XYZ file of C-alpha atoms in Angstrom:
419
model
C -1.525 73.997 -18.587
C -2.955 70.501 -19.134
C -6.273 69.480 -17.827
C -7.973 66.047 -18.046
C -11.623 65.436 -17.532
C -13.502 62.117 -17.627
C -17.120 61.525 -18.405
C -18.002 57.849 -18.058
C -21.397 56.279 -17.757
C -22.171 53.964 -14.851
C -20.737 50.426 -15.197
C -18.124 51.557 -17.708
C -15.799 48.894 -19.037
C -13.890 48.277 -22.151
C -16.181 48.591 -25.190
C -19.102 46.795 -23.612
C -22.572 46.744 -25.190
C -24.787 49.861 -24.525
C -28.371 50.012 -25.875
C -27.695 47.379 -28.486
C -24.588 49.253 -29.797
C -20.977 48.937 -28.772
C -19.999 51.330 -26.060
C -17.040 53.342 -27.287
C -14.048 54.610 -25.337
C -13.356 58.006 -26.856
C -10.273 60.242 -26.075
C -10.773 63.861 -26.993
C -7.790 66.156 -27.501
C -8.000 69.894 -27.719
C -5.653 72.863 -27.514
C -7.745 75.626 -25.837
C -7.432 79.201 -27.111
C -6.170 82.083 -24.956
C -9.450 83.836 -25.582
C -12.394 81.422 -25.287
C -14.117 81.009 -28.513
C -16.833 78.951 -30.199
C -14.539 76.022 -30.836
C -13.847 75.607 -27.083
C -17.583 75.552 -26.397
C -18.095 72.992 -29.216
C -15.591 70.584 -27.584
C -17.300 70.834 -24.275
C -20.698 70.244 -25.800
C -19.531 67.180 -27.847
C -17.977 65.593 -24.748
C -21.122 65.992 -22.857
C -23.231 64.688 -25.726
C -21.069 61.601 -26.189
C -21.107 60.791 -22.478
C -24.851 61.375 -22.397
C -25.284 58.795 -25.088
C -23.681 56.165 -22.994
C -19.931 56.239 -24.057
C -16.859 56.575 -22.004
C -15.161 59.790 -22.739
C -12.001 61.403 -21.553
C -10.808 64.846 -22.602
C -7.237 65.996 -22.484
C -7.186 69.823 -22.777
C -4.065 71.859 -23.334
C -4.355 75.561 -22.645
C -2.612 78.389 -24.452
C -2.885 80.406 -21.231
C 0.409 78.576 -20.366
C 2.170 80.643 -23.014
C 3.084 83.737 -20.929
C 6.589 85.035 -21.469
C 8.587 85.976 -24.600
C 10.704 82.855 -24.061
C 7.530 80.693 -23.988
C 6.458 82.218 -27.252
C 9.826 81.507 -28.969
C 9.963 78.007 -27.622
C 6.368 77.269 -28.738
C 6.983 78.797 -32.164
C 10.189 76.580 -32.613
C 8.245 73.432 -31.436
C 4.989 74.061 -33.229
C 5.677 71.646 -36.117
C 6.125 68.762 -33.529
C 5.281 69.675 -30.051
C 7.035 66.994 -27.813
C 5.477 67.868 -24.498
C 1.940 67.895 -25.798
C 2.355 64.745 -27.766
C 3.830 62.946 -24.689
C 0.861 63.995 -22.613
C -1.513 62.698 -25.305
C 0.361 59.394 -25.531
C 0.359 59.031 -21.791
C -3.433 59.678 -21.673
C -4.026 57.138 -24.540
C -2.031 54.456 -22.695
C -3.928 54.927 -19.466
C -7.351 55.198 -21.030
C -7.041 52.691 -23.853
C -9.459 54.398 -26.305
C -11.072 52.851 -29.399
C -10.905 56.267 -31.056
C -9.039 59.560 -30.496
C -10.885 62.612 -31.667
C -8.516 65.619 -32.183
C -9.761 69.140 -32.396
C -7.448 72.166 -32.359
C -3.736 71.106 -32.308
C -2.036 74.519 -32.510
C 0.479 75.082 -31.065
C 0.803 72.786 -28.017
C -0.161 69.386 -29.740
C 0.693 69.753 -33.437
C -0.521 67.432 -36.116
C 2.352 65.124 -35.078
C 0.089 63.790 -32.312
C -1.766 61.500 -34.806
C 1.102 59.105 -35.616
C 1.969 57.890 -32.118
C -1.624 57.573 -31.116
C -2.374 55.447 -34.183
C 0.790 53.395 -33.427
C -0.898 52.448 -30.127
C -3.842 50.925 -32.104
C -6.388 53.692 -31.793
C -8.323 55.026 -34.730
C -7.861 58.786 -35.216
C -10.372 61.408 -36.208
C -9.442 65.098 -36.904
C -12.074 67.933 -36.840
C -11.220 70.623 -39.274
C -12.659 73.713 -37.510
C -10.615 76.121 -39.660
C -8.116 75.945 -42.595
C -4.849 75.862 -40.577
C -3.757 72.636 -42.156
C -3.031 74.743 -45.223
C -3.319 78.444 -44.261
C -1.399 80.129 -41.545
C -4.206 82.411 -40.344
C -6.817 79.500 -40.701
C -9.196 81.787 -42.641
C -7.977 81.604 -46.327
C -8.088 85.415 -46.191
C -5.601 88.200 -46.691
C -5.976 91.942 -46.901
C -9.783 91.695 -46.499
C -10.326 89.212 -49.284
C -10.293 85.453 -49.749
C -6.795 84.097 -50.455
C -5.835 80.613 -51.635
C -2.201 81.105 -52.395
C -1.085 78.400 -49.967
C -3.980 76.018 -50.718
C -1.840 74.047 -53.231
C 1.257 76.253 -53.330
C 4.175 77.244 -51.172
C 3.448 78.112 -47.504
C 6.215 80.692 -47.744
C 3.565 83.110 -49.068
C 2.312 83.147 -45.458
C 5.699 84.262 -44.217
C 6.073 86.937 -46.956
C 2.571 88.321 -46.147
C 2.879 87.840 -42.322
C -0.424 86.061 -42.322
C -0.394 84.937 -38.757
C -1.307 87.962 -36.657
C 0.984 90.192 -38.676
C 4.032 88.454 -37.235
C 6.907 87.133 -39.308
C 7.997 84.795 -36.487
C 4.483 83.490 -35.915
C 3.868 83.073 -39.624
C 7.070 81.163 -39.966
C 6.112 78.886 -37.162
C 2.800 78.016 -38.701
C 4.305 77.721 -42.132
C 7.020 75.238 -40.834
C 4.274 73.156 -39.242
C 2.162 73.067 -42.434
C 5.180 72.197 -44.657
C 6.523 69.482 -42.234
C 3.144 67.586 -42.187
C 2.706 67.910 -45.984
C 6.233 66.412 -46.350
C 5.654 63.592 -43.842
C 2.292 62.691 -45.344
C 0.578 63.113 -41.927
C -2.799 63.768 -43.406
C -2.555 60.943 -45.924
C -1.111 58.313 -43.515
C -2.011 59.071 -39.934
C -5.670 60.134 -39.816
C -8.383 57.643 -40.322
C -11.289 60.199 -40.779
C -11.591 63.907 -41.005
C -14.649 65.920 -40.032
C -15.356 69.065 -42.159
C -18.084 71.304 -40.934
C -19.638 72.088 -44.366
C -19.557 70.784 -47.985
C -17.699 74.059 -49.032
C -14.997 73.383 -46.439
C -14.691 69.799 -47.541
C -14.010 70.998 -51.132
C -11.338 73.385 -50.050
C -9.590 70.674 -47.990
C -9.642 68.303 -50.963
C -8.014 71.121 -53.013
C -5.395 71.375 -50.265
C -4.431 67.673 -50.758
C -6.318 65.909 -47.974
C -7.790 62.557 -49.018
C -11.329 63.041 -50.353
C -12.436 59.527 -49.387
C -11.685 60.161 -45.637
C -13.492 63.504 -45.226
C -17.055 63.440 -43.803
C -19.295 66.459 -43.221
C -20.738 66.969 -39.767
C -21.835 70.251 -38.354
C -21.454 71.235 -34.722
C -24.411 70.487 -32.458
C -26.450 72.832 -30.321
C -28.728 72.196 -27.439
C -32.435 72.813 -28.175
C -33.610 76.045 -26.435
C -37.166 74.943 -26.918
C -39.981 76.308 -29.105
C -39.477 79.930 -30.271
C -41.445 82.583 -28.364
C -44.579 84.000 -30.011
C -45.054 87.637 -30.435
C -43.831 90.548 -32.611
C -40.200 90.793 -33.623
C -38.247 93.844 -34.583
C -34.754 94.975 -35.481
C -31.587 93.431 -36.863
C -29.077 91.755 -34.620
C -25.349 91.223 -35.102
C -23.700 89.001 -32.481
C -19.991 88.164 -32.699
C -16.514 89.347 -32.694
C -16.018 92.949 -33.894
C -13.151 92.347 -36.291
C -12.498 92.958 -39.937
C -13.088 89.502 -41.251
C -16.575 89.446 -39.718
C -17.621 92.335 -41.974
C -18.523 94.704 -39.286
C -17.269 97.726 -41.146
C -19.452 96.692 -44.122
C -22.294 96.352 -41.628
C -21.614 99.946 -40.313
C -21.799 101.363 -43.834
C -24.899 99.362 -44.517
C -26.553 100.596 -41.334
C -26.141 104.282 -42.538
C -28.214 103.295 -45.643
C -30.838 101.062 -43.964
C -34.092 101.869 -42.333
C -34.041 98.739 -40.173
C -32.500 99.428 -36.659
C -29.373 97.355 -36.018
C -28.108 96.249 -32.709
C -24.559 94.873 -32.130
C -23.626 92.374 -29.398
C -19.952 91.655 -28.936
C -16.440 93.019 -28.593
C -13.245 93.167 -30.505
C -10.526 95.374 -32.050
C -13.044 97.416 -34.044
C -15.358 98.279 -31.291
C -14.044 101.847 -30.953
C -14.463 102.451 -34.656
C -18.093 101.322 -34.589
C -19.215 103.627 -31.660
C -21.303 106.519 -32.726
C -22.042 105.145 -36.198
C -25.546 106.090 -37.393
C -28.335 103.422 -36.882
C -25.928 101.187 -34.984
C -26.516 100.458 -31.291
C -23.572 98.734 -29.447
C -24.466 96.761 -26.408
C -21.061 95.221 -25.642
C -20.612 91.610 -24.604
C -23.455 89.484 -23.279
C -23.525 85.921 -21.979
C -24.998 83.144 -24.074
C -28.399 83.579 -22.515
C -28.468 87.185 -23.150
C -27.541 86.594 -26.788
C -30.241 83.983 -27.108
C -32.886 86.356 -25.704
C -31.838 89.100 -28.123
C -32.021 86.653 -31.020
C -35.453 85.443 -30.070
C -37.024 88.858 -30.489
C -35.056 90.136 -33.523
C -36.577 90.157 -36.968
C -33.246 88.714 -38.342
C -29.688 88.025 -37.431
C -27.011 89.421 -39.790
C -23.758 87.650 -40.669
C -21.920 89.962 -43.012
C -18.583 88.126 -43.058
C -16.041 88.804 -45.800
C -13.998 85.608 -45.134
C -14.574 81.934 -45.507
C -16.242 81.009 -42.340
C -16.033 77.500 -40.962
C -19.461 77.182 -39.388
C -20.357 80.374 -37.510
C -22.541 79.010 -34.573
C -24.534 82.240 -34.636
C -26.361 80.751 -37.601
C -27.684 77.576 -35.891
C -28.248 79.617 -32.704
C -30.479 81.992 -34.693
C -32.274 79.167 -36.423
C -32.841 77.378 -33.140
C -34.949 80.328 -31.939
C -36.765 80.683 -35.186
C -34.895 83.755 -36.424
C -33.886 84.016 -40.079
C -30.404 85.049 -41.113
C -29.117 87.650 -43.560
C -25.625 86.481 -44.667
C -22.990 87.249 -47.146
C -23.026 85.084 -50.288
C -19.402 83.746 -49.643
C -17.978 80.381 -48.839
C -20.194 78.152 -46.790
C -22.624 80.855 -45.875
C -24.441 80.439 -49.164
C -25.013 76.778 -48.350
C -26.051 77.337 -44.699
C -28.627 80.109 -45.450
C -31.299 79.315 -47.946
C -31.916 82.462 -49.957
C -35.618 83.303 -49.562
C -36.044 80.143 -47.482
C -34.272 80.528 -44.070
C -33.054 84.030 -44.648
C -31.475 86.268 -47.451
C -28.109 86.476 -48.985
C -26.258 89.720 -49.885
C -23.102 90.309 -51.873
C -20.008 90.120 -49.704
C -18.333 93.532 -48.912
C -21.218 95.413 -50.495
C -23.004 97.798 -48.081
C -25.740 98.588 -50.651
C -26.648 94.975 -51.200
C -26.514 94.350 -47.451
C -28.761 97.309 -46.589
C -31.346 96.240 -49.167
C -31.527 92.732 -47.794
C -31.812 93.997 -44.143
C -34.671 96.350 -45.095
C -36.386 93.683 -47.135
C -36.400 91.076 -44.325
C -37.327 93.591 -41.686
C -40.455 94.693 -43.577
C -41.338 91.383 -45.164
C -44.395 89.589 -43.501
C -42.842 86.405 -44.942
C -40.003 86.703 -42.568
C -41.978 84.873 -39.993
C -42.338 81.950 -42.450
C -38.524 82.094 -43.048
C -38.119 81.828 -39.258
C -40.281 78.717 -39.128
C -38.223 77.217 -41.931
C -34.986 78.105 -40.009
C -36.353 76.353 -36.902
C -37.104 73.188 -39.012
C -33.534 73.358 -40.444
C -32.035 73.491 -36.994
C -34.064 70.438 -35.838
C -33.008 68.504 -38.919
C -29.250 69.394 -39.017
C -28.012 70.869 -35.686
C -29.871 69.450 -32.750
C -27.467 67.820 -30.382
C -28.771 64.244 -30.384
C -28.657 64.026 -34.169
C -25.184 65.468 -34.428
C -23.868 63.061 -31.787
C -25.219 60.169 -33.876
C -23.444 61.419 -36.856
C -20.131 61.722 -34.871
C -20.582 58.137 -33.626
C -21.066 56.863 -37.216
C -17.804 58.576 -38.223
C -16.037 57.041 -35.188
C -17.260 53.473 -36.018
C -16.223 53.948 -39.611
C -12.743 55.103 -38.525
C -12.430 52.177 -36.159
C -13.431 49.686 -38.931
C -10.932 51.264 -41.313
C -8.171 51.067 -38.679
C -8.932 47.351 -37.898
C -9.171 46.546 -41.603
C -5.533 47.370 -42.052
C -4.768 44.268 -40.080
C -1.385 45.584 -38.997
C 0.100 45.018 -35.472
C 0.634 48.288 -33.603
C 3.982 49.883 -34.481
C 6.405 51.251 -31.926
C 5.261 54.577 -30.473
C 7.050 57.462 -32.213
C 7.652 55.517 -35.404
C 6.690 58.557 -37.527
C 7.687 61.158 -34.897
C 10.762 62.277 -36.699
């Protein structure tokens, strides 16, 4: 399924002045997931923010819901390294819209990284958001058997096939491994992308280790609409909100709950939901809409993020900060940078229920937790508020456009690097 949406301000024309700055024409490409996730919401929010800032934006969305039958799955697995139908749709959209810059989000599996070369050949600058680690890791998490894994970071991607890293499937893992290997060999990341967006400094370092060009990677978090000043009044309890899966550390949380005095509430669903039911000191509420989650966060003493994997940028952290709620997180990957220990929350050792329980009890009983919440709200206003994040994105776009123009080369024939 392919959907195109357009958000253009009144009087839109090719790159005309807007508010003293050039109005940009921005084509956004995204491969939507079968189960809606945070990345899908981020794309929608960014499109709205860019249009609201006075720019002409068109979004081409491919949907994995179109992958229905076993034959569909085999075809998509075979075509994943270079998806011809998705690339053709993107090229057609670029020809019709004539963008200054193309911002690519998820490409797997209906677009593939091969989309960059023909778009750049048309003359547009290209930007790639790196929401996960799939440019070098089959499951996108740099995680295997419950622990961080970097075997494929600079080594052979055949490790992913041997360990069936993509959803436990040999065929699926082979499809992703072929895609990674092909674009390493073609030099896609070195030659066809003008700028990359990493969500955190930690992620940027891992992408550099994977061979992406350091001088083109910029750090920009995802934005979040301001819910307004946090409510006054007493707060109580610890809240987990997210997918109930192993990498999110929910079994560690269950073990910590049995040791902690602070009551713990869980919002979300996932493959481990049944295992969590009936656990001591753990109340499962199931799924809630975004407003329900926000209300629960606003009255919690703290939000807990007990992940045991390298998270990209879990939006639960800025969501908590936005309502003035501190966060207890694992000291792993980017989480140690996102949560200031003793400032905007507390850090616990990853995978350690005793350390996590101690941190949860400490923040629940600490009168200073209110001060941490105020610092968290200030961090949100500084780093994650929508308007500021949109401006950072526009700065990256303009840098990419300038770099593309500086090459001084005439547009090559479409598909010149498509083989």
